[in-house]
Structure formats: structure tokens, C-alpha cells
Amino acid sequence: MATVVAVENLNPKVLQCEYAVRGEIVIHAQRLQQQLQTQPGSLPFDEILYCNIGNPQSLGQQPVTFFREVLALCDHPSLLEKAETTSLFSADSISRAKEILATIPGRATGAYSHSQGIKGLRDAIAAGIASRDGFPANADDIFITDGASPGVHMMMQLLIRNEKDGILCPIPQYPLYSASIALHGGTLVPYYLDESTGWGLKTSDLKQQLDDARSKGIDVRALVVINPGNPTGQVLAEENQYDIVKFCQNEGLILLADEVYQENVYVADKKFNSFKKIVRSMGYGENDFPLVSYQSVSKGYYGECGKRGGYMEITGFSAPVREQIYKIASVNLCSNITGQILASLVMNPPKPGDESYAAYQAERDGILESLARRAKAIEDAFNNLEGYSCNKAEGAMYVFPQIHLPKKAIEAAKAAGKAPDAFYALRLLESTGIVVVPGSGFGQVSKSNLS
Amino acid sequence: MARKPLDYDQLNENVKKVQYAVRGELYLRASELQKQGKKIIFTNVGNPHALGQKPLTFPRQVVALCQAPFLLDDPNVGLIFPADAIARAKHYLAMAPGGLGAYSDSRGIPGVRKEVAEFIERRDGYPSDPELIYLTDGASKGVMQILNAIIRNDRDGILVPVPQYPLYSAAISLFGGALVPYYLKEEANWGLDFVNARQSVAAARAKGITVRAMVIINPGNPTGQCLSEANIRELLRFCYEENLVLLADEVYQQNIYQDERPFISARKVLFDMGPPLSREVQLVSYHTVSKGFWGECGQRGGYFEMTNIPPKTVDEIYKVASIALSPNVPGQIFMGLMVNPPKPGDISYPRYATESKAILDSMRRRAHMMTDGFNSCRNVVCNFTEGAMYSFPQIRLPPRAIQAAKSAGKEPDVFYCLKLLEATGISTVPGSGFGQKEGVFHLRTTILPAEEDFPAIMSSFKKFNDSFMEQYEGYSRM
């Protein structure tokens, strides 16, 4: 009897999509890790170092104490009735937890919430956005999601009708975008960041790629910008951002702004500006410019990947379209409450004068300064290695050095049936236990990069 | 020339087709009324904690300690946390290097998946492989992932019970597949009707549809019926003969309110039946921390277990799971705690057992109260809620009511539910949101309002219903 669900008859979009961040190299690394446990000493290294993914707390980064205090109290509110709690928790974490619980109907952190997220928490996020940008934000524009990624999927689902719908994506890109576009049956329209100019973005390049796609009959719906960039780390200059907004306005594109690394900026001469701020400062009002801005609790200095917290802020969409977005969100009922609470804390952390501020600031600055030092150290190290050149890591959590592979290496790779950078990455893993993602996983075609 | 940005008519049609009544029109209207100050009783979704059910103490203690591991270093921690909660927190933190803040394995923490496998083995008497158990952000995400893998195009059909929990119809719409309905028999306590199922399959195939999978919800939602072992055997034989993968939604397996048909998993029955079925019938089984007596909906903790799914398919499912990086870690810990709760002899066991029993006993009482309450109303007939969390009474709407609904531009059951909402504040979901036979109307409510509020709620409903029936059934004065 034929098996029903077999690879031959799976959804072809599932078969087509790829996600190198947890792909072949990582699966092999997990096998090697098991081998280290069952046969210690059988490999030329003692441990696997996972450098394939932005997962700070798995590599020893500590969570922000204040955030965890609040979350623990919200998880187990009966702590608030015990006298001993005041000796175990800071006073302002106790009052923040009480404040948060008061916004949750019935103080029930175990109940499904409103499908966009708890209103009080969205208010806090909106206030945080307004204070960051100097322009107001509306709680009704915010959808809290299980990490930023589900929000990306939602927009791809909404926008992509068939393979003739295209989405402009940076190359190199974080492969969530290519995977999501493939899963939803659309077409990725690449625009190339320029490695020789620090991964710069020129709107003339965007225009060229856009026109090229249109000439092939592709209806390009949106532009994805990752700022700060992943895997490239560049922080866009303000001028550049104005050009991008003008470009979208002229060409009728929705701007999907992935800003999850907004708190990871390591160079003094660059500053993060949200696209929402840019759009408003250019004079576009609430209804004038369609923009989706993504933020997450996984990155920054908080690094709370495992909590799956994030949100998208949606402005410039008509009411009927927003209803559809709400409807899709409602099928999953709501995102996890811990993640929702964390998103509100990240956007509304302790302030000067708060009891926990000093400790919070020390933790935050300690983490960010260390990240900046490590970015510089690793960039320098790669630039001093034979065959490597590495751009400055201005932001985010990655370096994306270029490796100039010798011809014989490229031939050996071909013979082994692998992309040259994947071949190198595999050899690196097997010799040292270090796990990286080959640049081909991010879309680099002719050159070899590692992340 | 500038093109207009996103317009409604340029949206993905599949998105527009999706319906999810559980948070649809009635819920939105109820929320509006609530904002205007009206007292609303939300019975539209199985959300126990929102209606006053308290969380179990032990899991909350453990997760709080895992969130704030610095507590474990404090000498006073033993004053406010029992020793077994402290030990269990250490157990989960040891399983999750990096703690709650790190992405886990995309399939979920291996140690938790092992606990799930051990639970399944204890429950069913057959070994379970942790490698084939994937934790997800709620069972719904797992349902979506599997249906997305199966549905290639609009000629792939999925057999779905009518009435059903509308996640299934929504997911099928979203992925562009075909819903192939099979009707449950209301007059036989919402029993399975294989004659009807076979007819449905034949009709679908005649239209060129390849029927790929069959969904069974046991205990049922919204219908509450609990399948017997014989029922499940027949179901599995049917899937074997018709070449279908069985998607067994078993999220309500802890919610059983009668003793004749205790819960039995599809997997157990499958293995009891032995080869060839036990080796060939493909099965995906779902569970969650949202229901049962735990009711931890907001944590978004679920899993699916795959049986007889080929390794290459499992790889593809793993690949899609990896794009989401990992399910949320606190939710995973809740799942570990649910499948591996305090045992007799543990310090926290007596409290855990008392809390659990109180909730389940109360649900059983409420299941009876609600069924009896509905059956005492004019033109209302209600099957007993054998399991799950809902009541799905049939409302026999008089012809004049149906007409009034039509004039108001509403489905008859929507019309009734809106009137019910406005008169009493009781927010339900009309049966059309779940599917029903043509011309037969229902509504779904939950059995979750607090037990002490039940008499008032049922009497409020009866008052509304009986006067509604009086209004629309009264003899015309000609």
C-alpha cells in the first residue's frame, strides 16, 4: 500500500524552501556533539561552538535581572502576597509586576489574551516607541507575536497571491525572508548590497532590480530592509533611509523594516533611526505610507531568544486590510504571555531614578560594550587571517567575512558536490568544532562568505 | 506614474477566504459592548483562566524559579518555594543550557521531549520515540505545520468533521486546499457515520480531489463526544482502506465527564490492532497545556507526535520547524510539568492532586448543569458534554425567527446569538462557525464560567430563550 504522506507528495513549496541557519552544517554539528558525549576524545576538539545563530544566552550572556524578576512575579503572582518576597525581589520589580497584572483581565497570565496582545502592554510598547522616535504610536497598530518571525510570515501570506508577486530582499539576507517567500509561493527579487562600500545600499540599484523584475512580469509588492543588517551588520545612514522611503513612495511599495537589532550599534559615527521616525519626519502621516516595523526581544542587550517575544507596528494600511491581518492573528488566538510582557519591558525599561536603574544600566552597558569589543576583535582577527577580508561590524551580532578560496579548494568542493563555502565550513567544523553558516545560505552567489 | 499602495483587492485571496468565528463577529460585538460598560460573560473560547479558574500552584512555582534562577542562590528561597519545586526548576535549567532565554533545539528541548515520550508510554503501554515528538507554540502551530506540508493545491482534500473546531477549516483555506466534510450524527450523540464519510470521499474523488488526511477531534470540539475503542478501530481501518493520514487532535484527553468511555489514544488502538495497520497507517497526534485541568492557554505549549511517517518527510517537517527557530521555552517547561507532574510521595503532590481533582470534579458538575439547563429550555435540545469544554445545544428556530434573521441580513444562528448577547451579556459562538447540517442551528458555549455563577447564567439564558421563542412562535393574529 502506498504511503500517503511521503516526500514525493509533499507541498512543493515546503520542499523548495531552505533555512541554512539551522541547515546541514548544524545537523552535522549536533551529530558530532553527540559523538563527543558518547566517545570523548574521539575528535580534535572538546566542544562544539555554535556560532551559526544569534543566540546570546546559549553562549553565556546573562539575562537582565530586572526583566527576569518581573517575569517570575507575573508567572507566580501569589509571590506578591508573601512577606518574604520583598527580601528576594527589588521594590520596583514588584511594583512593575503589580502594574502589569492590573492590565491583564483577572490577573490571569494563563489565559488567551486579545489576539493583538494585552492592551495595557501594547500601550507600554506604544509609549516606548513614541519616546524613542519623538512621534506618537498607537496601541491598535501593534501586533505582539511569538518572536518577530511570525509577523514576517503574516505579511508574506497577506501579500503573496502567486509566483508573480515579488518581494525585494537584500542580498545577503537573513534567510527567514527567502524561506518565507518560498513557503508562500512568491518570488524573491534580490537587490545587492555592495561589499566594497561597507555593504551599502543605493536606490539606483533598487530601481534597476525593480525594473528588471517588472519587465519579467513580476508584480513587486514590498521592500525588505534589515537595519542594522543581518548578516552584514551595517547601519543605514539617515540620508540613505530618506532615499529608501522616497523610493517606496514613488514605486508604490510597502516597506517592511526589520529593526530587531536596533539596540546593537557599535560605532560612534552611526545611529539607529527607526523607519517610522524617518517616515514621520518626512511629513508622511498615519495614513500616507504603508510601513511594517519589526522588533524582537531576542536581540539587543536582552537576548531573550527562548521567550519568543516580538511585535510588528503597522501603519498606513486601510481598515479592511487591517481587519484581515487581525483575522489571521486570531486563528492562532494569541502569542505567549511571557513574550508579551517581555516586549513591553524591553520597550519600557527602568529609568534614571528607579531603584533598579543602576543595576540595569550596568548590565545593559556591560553587554553592549562587550559586544562592541568582540565585534572589533573578531573583525581584526579575520582581517589578519590569510585569505580573509572582513568589513566592519557596525551593528547586529554577526560578521560576514569574505574568504578568497584557492582554485584547488573550489575544485575539491565541486568534486564533493558542495558549494565552496559550505565545503570550507564543513572542514572548519570537523577540525575545530566551530559552527558557522556558509555565505551561500544568505544568498551570496559568486563569492564565499561565512557568518 | 505612482501606483497605489496595498489595496484590499490585491490581498492574497486565501487570506480573505479564511473564517475563524471563535474570534469573529460575535466576539467583536461582545468586546464593543464590554467597552461600553456592559457586563459580558465570554464563553466563546476555551479559556479557563479568563473565567476564574486558578492556575495549578506547582508549575507556576517551578517556572518562576526557572525565569529568575538567581532565586535559587538565595538562602531564603526555601521559605517560599517547596523543595520539590526547587529541585524541578534545577532539573529543567540543567536541560536548557542558556536557560529560558536561549533558542532551544527547533523540535524542543530533548529532555522535555523525552518526558513526553515517557508519558505516552505510561499512558498507552507502547514505547514512544522522542525524536518523533515536536514541541510547538501551542498545538495550533503544529496543526498548521502538518497541513501546510500535506496540501499542495486545491485538489488536495482534508476530511474534517462537521461540526469542527474552525482552526481546521481556516488552515485549509489559508493553504489553498479543499475541505471534505464528514457529518457527525447528532441524534446518535454526535457519533461517527462511516456511510456518510465514505460518500463524502467518493463525491470528492469524483470531483478530482485527492483526499489525503482525516481529522478526528477526540474528545470532540464543539461536540464533546468521547470515542469508544471500537469507534477508533473503525476509524483506523477506514484510514487504512482509504489511504489517509489520521490527524488525531487529542487536546481534551484530560477532560472526561463520564465513565463509560475513558480516553483512549488513537496510537494505542493502532498498536493494539497489530500489523499491517500498526506499521502502515500514518498518524499525527496532538496535545496541549491549554486544556485539560491545566488550562494554561497563554503559555502556548503543545506538541505533535508522528507515527509511521517516513524519515524524509520528518526531515522536511523539521526544516519548516527550524525556520521558526524554536518554540517558547517556558511553554516547553509547562509541557514537561504536565506530562511529568508531582507523584504520590512528593511534597507538592497532595496540593497538586487536590487542585486537579477540584477542577475536574467541578467541570463534570458543570457539564451536567449546562446540559440539563439547556434541555429545560423551549425548543432547545442538547447532547451531554461527555468531554472537552463545550456545550453545543441545538436551537430549533421557528420559521418567523429565520425570516427575521434574513431580513436583518444575518445567518439565523448569528441573529439568535446576537440577541442573546444583547439581552444577557452571554457571548457565544453561532453553530455556523463550526459547521452544521443545512437548516439545523446550534450555538457553542463553554462550561467554564465559575460554578457559583451557573444558576444565574442558565436562568438568564432560559429567560431570554423562552421569551425569544414566545415572540417568534406565537400564533399570528389574522
Tab-separated table of C-alpha atoms in Angstrom, chain B residues 121-453:
chain	number	residue	atom	x	y	z
B	121	GLU	CA	4.498	5.114	27.061
B	122	ARG	CA	2.930	5.084	30.524
B	123	ARG	CA	-0.421	6.122	29.127
B	124	ASP	CA	-0.547	3.676	26.208
B	125	GLY	CA	1.793	0.828	27.093
B	126	TYR	CA	3.836	1.250	23.906
B	127	PRO	CA	7.265	2.906	23.569
B	128	SER	CA	7.453	6.352	22.027
B	129	ASP	CA	10.429	7.966	20.288
B	130	PRO	CA	11.359	11.483	21.456
B	131	GLU	CA	12.852	12.151	18.016
B	132	LEU	CA	9.349	11.975	16.570
B	133	ILE	CA	7.863	14.379	19.097
B	134	TYR	CA	7.953	18.063	18.221
B	135	LEU	CA	7.046	20.755	20.723
B	136	THR	CA	5.253	23.785	19.271
B	137	ASP	CA	3.907	27.185	20.361
B	138	GLY	CA	0.503	25.683	21.084
B	139	ALA	CA	-0.969	22.686	19.273
B	140	SER	CA	-2.411	25.010	16.614
B	141	LYS	CA	1.028	25.767	15.198
B	142	GLY	CA	1.642	22.030	14.836
B	143	VAL	CA	-1.688	21.571	13.045
B	144	MET	CA	-0.715	24.374	10.655
B	145	GLN	CA	2.730	22.893	10.001
B	146	ILE	CA	1.405	19.444	9.118
B	147	LEU	CA	-1.442	20.706	6.944
B	148	ASN	CA	0.981	23.029	5.163
B	149	ALA	CA	3.198	20.058	4.411
B	150	ILE	CA	0.323	17.956	3.072
B	151	ILE	CA	-1.645	20.466	0.982
B	152	ARG	CA	-0.103	21.056	-2.430
B	153	ASN	CA	-3.017	22.705	-4.224
B	154	ASP	CA	-6.796	22.982	-4.337
B	155	ARG	CA	-7.152	19.361	-5.393
B	156	ASP	CA	-5.798	18.063	-2.093
B	157	GLY	CA	-8.665	17.363	0.255
B	158	ILE	CA	-8.760	17.010	4.009
B	159	LEU	CA	-11.633	15.162	5.702
B	160	VAL	CA	-12.902	17.324	8.533
B	161	PRO	CA	-15.750	16.503	10.933
B	162	VAL	CA	-18.844	18.680	10.874
B	163	PRO	CA	-19.113	20.312	13.340
B	164	GLN	CA	-15.406	21.042	13.765
B	165	TYR	CA	-13.089	23.409	15.567
B	166	PRO	CA	-12.583	26.043	12.873
B	167	LEU	CA	-8.802	26.068	13.071
B	168	TYR	CA	-9.022	23.210	10.539
B	169	SER	CA	-11.237	24.990	8.025
B	170	ALA	CA	-9.173	28.175	8.460
B	171	ALA	CA	-5.886	26.367	7.892
B	172	ILE	CA	-7.223	24.529	4.837
B	173	SER	CA	-8.407	27.858	3.358
B	174	LEU	CA	-5.108	29.503	4.111
B	175	PHE	CA	-3.125	26.759	2.406
B	176	GLY	CA	-5.460	26.608	-0.551
B	177	GLY	CA	-6.714	23.044	-0.036
B	178	ALA	CA	-10.189	21.509	-0.187
B	179	LEU	CA	-12.249	20.767	2.904
B	180	VAL	CA	-14.079	17.432	2.579
B	181	PRO	CA	-16.768	17.320	5.273
B	182	TYR	CA	-17.969	14.223	7.103
B	183	TYR	CA	-21.048	14.725	9.246
B	184	LEU	CA	-21.304	13.566	12.832
B	185	LYS	CA	-24.704	12.137	13.839
B	186	GLU	CA	-26.311	14.473	16.336
B	187	GLU	CA	-29.138	12.072	17.088
B	188	ALA	CA	-26.608	9.349	17.935
B	189	ASN	CA	-24.734	11.516	20.431
B	190	TRP	CA	-22.546	13.045	17.708
B	191	GLY	CA	-21.328	9.606	16.693
B	192	LEU	CA	-19.177	8.801	13.666
B	193	ASP	CA	-21.036	7.936	10.473
B	194	PHE	CA	-18.820	5.968	8.136
B	195	VAL	CA	-21.511	5.661	5.493
B	196	ASN	CA	-21.528	9.424	5.258
B	197	ALA	CA	-17.736	9.607	5.381
B	198	ARG	CA	-17.430	7.111	2.512
B	199	GLN	CA	-19.970	9.057	0.489
B	200	SER	CA	-18.059	12.272	1.087
B	201	VAL	CA	-14.807	10.726	-0.008
B	202	ALA	CA	-16.390	9.279	-3.136
B	203	ALA	CA	-18.008	12.593	-4.004
B	204	ALA	CA	-14.720	14.422	-3.534
B	205	ARG	CA	-12.838	11.933	-5.676
B	206	ALA	CA	-15.454	12.223	-8.391
B	207	LYS	CA	-14.612	15.939	-8.478
B	208	GLY	CA	-10.934	15.129	-8.971
B	209	ILE	CA	-9.904	15.703	-5.362
B	210	THR	CA	-7.229	13.533	-3.774
B	211	VAL	CA	-8.303	13.009	-0.191
B	212	ARG	CA	-5.054	12.991	1.815
B	213	ALA	CA	-5.902	13.185	5.515
B	214	MET	CA	-8.661	12.790	8.065
B	215	VAL	CA	-9.065	14.955	11.139
B	216	ILE	CA	-10.588	13.477	14.272
B	217	ILE	CA	-11.084	15.533	17.422
B	218	ASN	CA	-11.385	13.256	20.440
B	219	PRO	CA	-12.911	14.306	22.807
B	220	GLY	CA	-14.811	16.404	20.296
B	221	ASN	CA	-14.879	20.156	19.855
B	222	PRO	CA	-17.521	21.615	19.843
B	223	THR	CA	-19.476	18.409	20.321
B	224	GLY	CA	-17.762	16.829	23.338
B	225	GLN	CA	-18.328	13.196	22.418
B	226	CYS	CA	-15.774	10.618	23.554
B	227	LEU	CA	-14.945	7.845	21.106
B	228	SER	CA	-15.041	4.215	22.154
B	229	GLU	CA	-12.253	1.808	21.350
B	230	ALA	CA	-14.480	0.235	18.699
B	231	ASN	CA	-15.040	3.658	17.139
B	232	ILE	CA	-11.315	4.276	16.910
B	233	ARG	CA	-10.660	0.858	15.410
B	234	GLU	CA	-13.223	1.550	12.725
B	235	LEU	CA	-11.651	4.951	12.133
B	236	LEU	CA	-8.191	3.471	11.700
B	237	ARG	CA	-9.475	0.773	9.368
B	238	PHE	CA	-11.176	3.455	7.335
B	239	CYS	CA	-7.936	5.438	7.063
B	240	TYR	CA	-6.075	2.292	6.084
B	241	GLU	CA	-8.567	1.425	3.359
B	242	GLU	CA	-8.849	4.937	2.016
B	243	ASN	CA	-5.123	5.717	2.271
B	244	LEU	CA	-5.427	8.672	4.641
B	245	VAL	CA	-3.127	10.032	7.311
B	246	LEU	CA	-5.049	10.381	10.567
B	247	LEU	CA	-4.644	13.718	12.351
B	248	ALA	CA	-5.747	12.985	15.911
B	249	ASP	CA	-6.492	16.138	17.864
B	250	GLU	CA	-6.452	14.827	21.427
B	251	VAL	CA	-6.037	18.114	23.288
B	252	TYR	CA	-9.016	17.418	25.557
B	253	GLN	CA	-7.844	13.984	26.696
B	254	GLN	CA	-7.900	15.055	30.363
B	255	ASN	CA	-11.442	16.414	30.127
B	256	ILE	CA	-13.649	13.340	30.505
B	257	TYR	CA	-17.006	13.626	32.313
B	258	GLN	CA	-18.446	10.113	32.014
B	259	ASP	CA	-17.060	6.756	32.951
B	260	GLU	CA	-18.330	4.535	30.126
B	261	ARG	CA	-15.765	5.763	27.628
B	262	PRO	CA	-12.481	6.832	29.207
B	263	PHE	CA	-9.932	8.409	26.885
B	264	ILE	CA	-8.004	6.020	24.709
B	265	SER	CA	-5.402	7.370	22.292
B	266	ALA	CA	-5.533	6.640	18.580
B	267	ARG	CA	-1.929	5.476	18.831
B	268	LYS	CA	-2.707	2.873	21.459
B	269	VAL	CA	-5.557	1.458	19.439
B	270	LEU	CA	-3.397	1.448	16.328
B	271	PHE	CA	-0.708	-0.604	18.013
B	272	ASP	CA	-3.288	-2.867	19.653
B	273	MET	CA	-4.557	-3.692	16.174
B	274	GLY	CA	-1.127	-5.015	15.199
B	275	PRO	CA	0.268	-5.334	11.678
B	276	PRO	CA	-0.349	-4.482	8.930
B	277	LEU	CA	-2.222	-1.399	10.200
B	278	SER	CA	0.138	-0.693	13.092
B	279	ARG	CA	3.052	-0.480	10.663
B	280	GLU	CA	1.317	1.346	7.822
B	281	VAL	CA	-1.324	3.764	8.989
B	282	GLN	CA	0.208	7.214	9.242
B	283	LEU	CA	-0.795	9.142	12.328
B	284	VAL	CA	-0.075	12.563	13.835
B	285	SER	CA	-1.307	13.054	17.427
B	286	TYR	CA	-1.701	16.477	19.095
B	287	HIS	CA	-1.729	17.584	22.715
B	288	THR	CA	-1.504	20.873	24.622
B	289	VAL	CA	-1.129	22.561	28.035
B	290	SER	CA	-4.061	24.872	27.183
B	291	LYS	CA	-6.860	22.481	28.077
B	292	GLY	CA	-7.362	19.589	30.492
B	293	PHE	CA	-7.369	20.815	34.060
B	294	TRP	CA	-4.243	22.867	33.442
B	295	GLY	CA	-5.874	25.470	31.207
B	296	GLU	CA	-2.580	27.288	30.581
B	297	CYS	CA	-3.699	28.763	27.268
B	298	GLY	CA	-1.460	31.832	27.481
B	299	GLN	CA	1.745	29.817	27.689
B	300	ARG	CA	1.342	28.443	24.157
B	301	GLY	CA	2.653	24.964	24.867
B	302	GLY	CA	1.826	21.979	22.647
B	303	TYR	CA	3.298	19.005	20.821
B	304	PHE	CA	2.656	16.623	17.981
B	305	GLU	CA	3.863	13.036	17.757
B	306	MET	CA	4.420	11.340	14.384
B	307	THR	CA	3.789	7.631	13.835
B	308	ASN	CA	4.724	5.759	10.644
B	309	ILE	CA	5.841	8.958	8.884
B	310	PRO	CA	8.806	8.308	6.538
B	311	PRO	CA	12.163	9.799	7.639
B	312	LYS	CA	12.478	12.085	4.611
B	313	THR	CA	9.104	13.620	5.399
B	314	VAL	CA	10.153	14.082	9.012
B	315	ASP	CA	13.235	15.924	7.730
B	316	GLU	CA	11.070	18.337	5.762
B	317	ILE	CA	8.859	18.958	8.770
B	318	TYR	CA	11.975	19.574	10.848
B	319	LYS	CA	13.196	22.038	8.238
B	320	VAL	CA	9.990	24.079	8.428
B	321	ALA	CA	10.093	23.972	12.234
B	322	SER	CA	13.652	25.285	12.147
B	323	ILE	CA	12.609	28.462	10.316
B	324	ALA	CA	10.693	29.454	13.439
B	325	LEU	CA	13.908	28.687	15.355
B	326	SER	CA	12.314	27.237	18.462
B	327	PRO	CA	9.090	27.029	20.427
B	328	ASN	CA	8.990	29.273	23.510
B	329	VAL	CA	10.948	27.733	26.336
B	330	PRO	CA	8.612	28.484	29.273
B	331	GLY	CA	5.798	26.783	27.333
B	332	GLN	CA	8.041	23.760	26.852
B	333	ILE	CA	8.638	23.571	30.587
B	334	PHE	CA	4.891	23.699	31.234
B	335	MET	CA	4.561	20.755	28.856
B	336	GLY	CA	7.275	18.841	30.732
B	337	LEU	CA	5.495	19.519	34.009
B	338	MET	CA	2.127	18.478	32.624
B	339	VAL	CA	3.353	15.112	31.375
B	340	ASN	CA	5.531	14.589	34.420
B	341	PRO	CA	3.549	16.050	37.313
B	342	PRO	CA	4.108	15.612	41.066
B	343	LYS	CA	3.770	11.979	42.157
B	344	PRO	CA	2.484	10.426	45.380
B	345	GLY	CA	5.237	10.935	47.945
B	346	ASP	CA	6.338	14.321	46.523
B	347	ILE	CA	5.911	17.260	48.888
B	348	SER	CA	3.703	19.078	46.393
B	349	TYR	CA	1.628	16.049	45.464
B	350	PRO	CA	-1.258	16.453	47.909
B	351	ARG	CA	-1.833	20.050	46.839
B	352	TYR	CA	-1.461	19.195	43.162
B	353	ALA	CA	-3.915	16.304	43.497
B	354	THR	CA	-6.447	18.397	45.416
B	355	GLU	CA	-6.299	21.288	42.960
B	356	SER	CA	-6.607	18.968	39.952
B	357	LYS	CA	-9.471	16.943	41.363
B	358	ALA	CA	-11.376	20.068	42.345
B	359	ILE	CA	-11.179	21.430	38.823
B	360	LEU	CA	-12.153	18.183	37.113
B	361	ASP	CA	-14.991	17.403	39.524
B	362	SER	CA	-16.341	20.898	39.065
B	363	MET	CA	-16.151	20.603	35.277
B	364	ARG	CA	-18.079	17.348	35.453
B	365	ARG	CA	-20.771	19.001	37.551
B	366	ARG	CA	-20.907	21.977	35.219
B	367	ALA	CA	-21.175	19.690	32.176
B	368	HIS	CA	-24.316	18.223	33.709
B	369	MET	CA	-25.730	21.551	34.844
B	370	MET	CA	-25.335	23.076	31.446
B	371	THR	CA	-26.760	20.131	29.520
B	372	ASP	CA	-29.740	19.879	31.851
B	373	GLY	CA	-30.194	23.643	31.837
B	374	PHE	CA	-30.326	23.768	28.039
B	375	ASN	CA	-32.653	20.792	27.833
B	376	SER	CA	-35.105	22.587	30.110
B	377	CYS	CA	-35.435	25.417	27.580
B	378	ARG	CA	-38.112	25.664	24.955
B	379	ASN	CA	-37.019	24.406	21.514
B	380	VAL	CA	-33.536	23.578	22.759
B	381	VAL	CA	-32.108	20.074	22.617
B	382	CYS	CA	-28.661	19.370	23.947
B	383	ASN	CA	-26.450	16.289	23.875
B	384	PHE	CA	-24.496	15.644	27.041
B	385	THR	CA	-20.974	17.072	27.144
B	386	GLU	CA	-19.072	13.814	27.571
B	387	GLY	CA	-15.716	15.523	27.343
B	388	ALA	CA	-13.825	18.679	26.280
B	389	MET	CA	-15.098	22.054	27.481
B	390	TYR	CA	-18.116	22.987	25.469
B	391	SER	CA	-21.818	22.629	25.125
B	392	PHE	CA	-23.350	22.665	21.649
B	393	PRO	CA	-27.112	22.849	22.057
B	394	GLN	CA	-29.408	22.693	19.056
B	395	ILE	CA	-31.692	25.703	18.867
B	396	ARG	CA	-34.851	24.909	16.919
B	397	LEU	CA	-35.535	28.340	15.475
B	398	PRO	CA	-39.116	28.994	14.407
B	399	PRO	CA	-39.673	29.963	10.729
B	400	ARG	CA	-40.515	33.559	11.689
B	401	ALA	CA	-37.216	33.914	13.509
B	402	ILE	CA	-35.366	32.618	10.463
B	403	GLN	CA	-37.195	35.139	8.369
B	404	ALA	CA	-36.369	37.972	10.729
B	405	ALA	CA	-32.726	36.926	10.546
B	406	LYS	CA	-32.795	37.002	6.763
B	407	SER	CA	-34.310	40.495	6.774
B	408	ALA	CA	-31.562	41.601	9.116
B	409	GLY	CA	-29.015	40.150	6.689
B	410	LYS	CA	-27.738	37.607	9.205
B	411	GLU	CA	-27.450	33.847	9.409
B	412	PRO	CA	-30.272	32.627	11.695
B	413	ASP	CA	-27.941	31.358	14.434
B	414	VAL	CA	-25.874	34.554	14.302
B	415	PHE	CA	-29.122	36.533	14.688
B	416	TYR	CA	-30.100	34.458	17.722
B	417	CYS	CA	-26.657	34.708	19.325
B	418	LEU	CA	-26.513	38.473	18.835
B	419	LYS	CA	-29.905	38.850	20.509
B	420	LEU	CA	-28.771	36.562	23.306
B	421	LEU	CA	-25.649	38.683	23.757
B	422	GLU	CA	-27.520	41.943	23.856
B	423	ALA	CA	-30.160	40.672	26.261
B	424	THR	CA	-27.935	38.758	28.696
B	425	GLY	CA	-24.259	39.612	28.042
B	426	ILE	CA	-23.588	35.924	27.292
B	427	SER	CA	-21.123	35.805	24.386
B	428	THR	CA	-21.296	32.544	22.460
B	429	VAL	CA	-20.244	31.373	19.006
B	430	PRO	CA	-23.004	30.567	16.493
B	431	GLY	CA	-23.021	26.975	15.226
B	432	SER	CA	-22.390	28.173	11.673
B	433	GLY	CA	-18.844	28.919	12.841
B	434	PHE	CA	-18.321	25.180	13.332
B	435	GLY	CA	-20.430	23.764	10.557
B	436	GLN	CA	-23.791	22.070	10.885
B	437	LYS	CA	-26.396	20.373	8.709
B	438	GLU	CA	-28.348	22.734	6.493
B	439	GLY	CA	-31.249	24.270	8.381
B	440	VAL	CA	-30.181	22.909	11.775
B	441	PHE	CA	-28.887	25.590	14.144
B	442	HIS	CA	-26.662	25.486	17.187
B	443	LEU	CA	-24.528	27.660	19.356
B	444	ARG	CA	-21.340	26.813	21.212
B	445	THR	CA	-20.736	27.883	24.731
B	446	THR	CA	-18.145	26.727	27.230
B	447	ILE	CA	-18.771	25.015	30.563
B	448	LEU	CA	-16.117	27.256	32.066
B	449	PRO	CA	-17.936	30.049	33.916
B	450	ALA	CA	-17.466	29.729	37.682
B	451	GLU	CA	-19.696	27.090	39.225
B	452	GLU	CA	-21.332	29.560	41.577
B	453	ASP	CA	-22.359	31.720	38.608
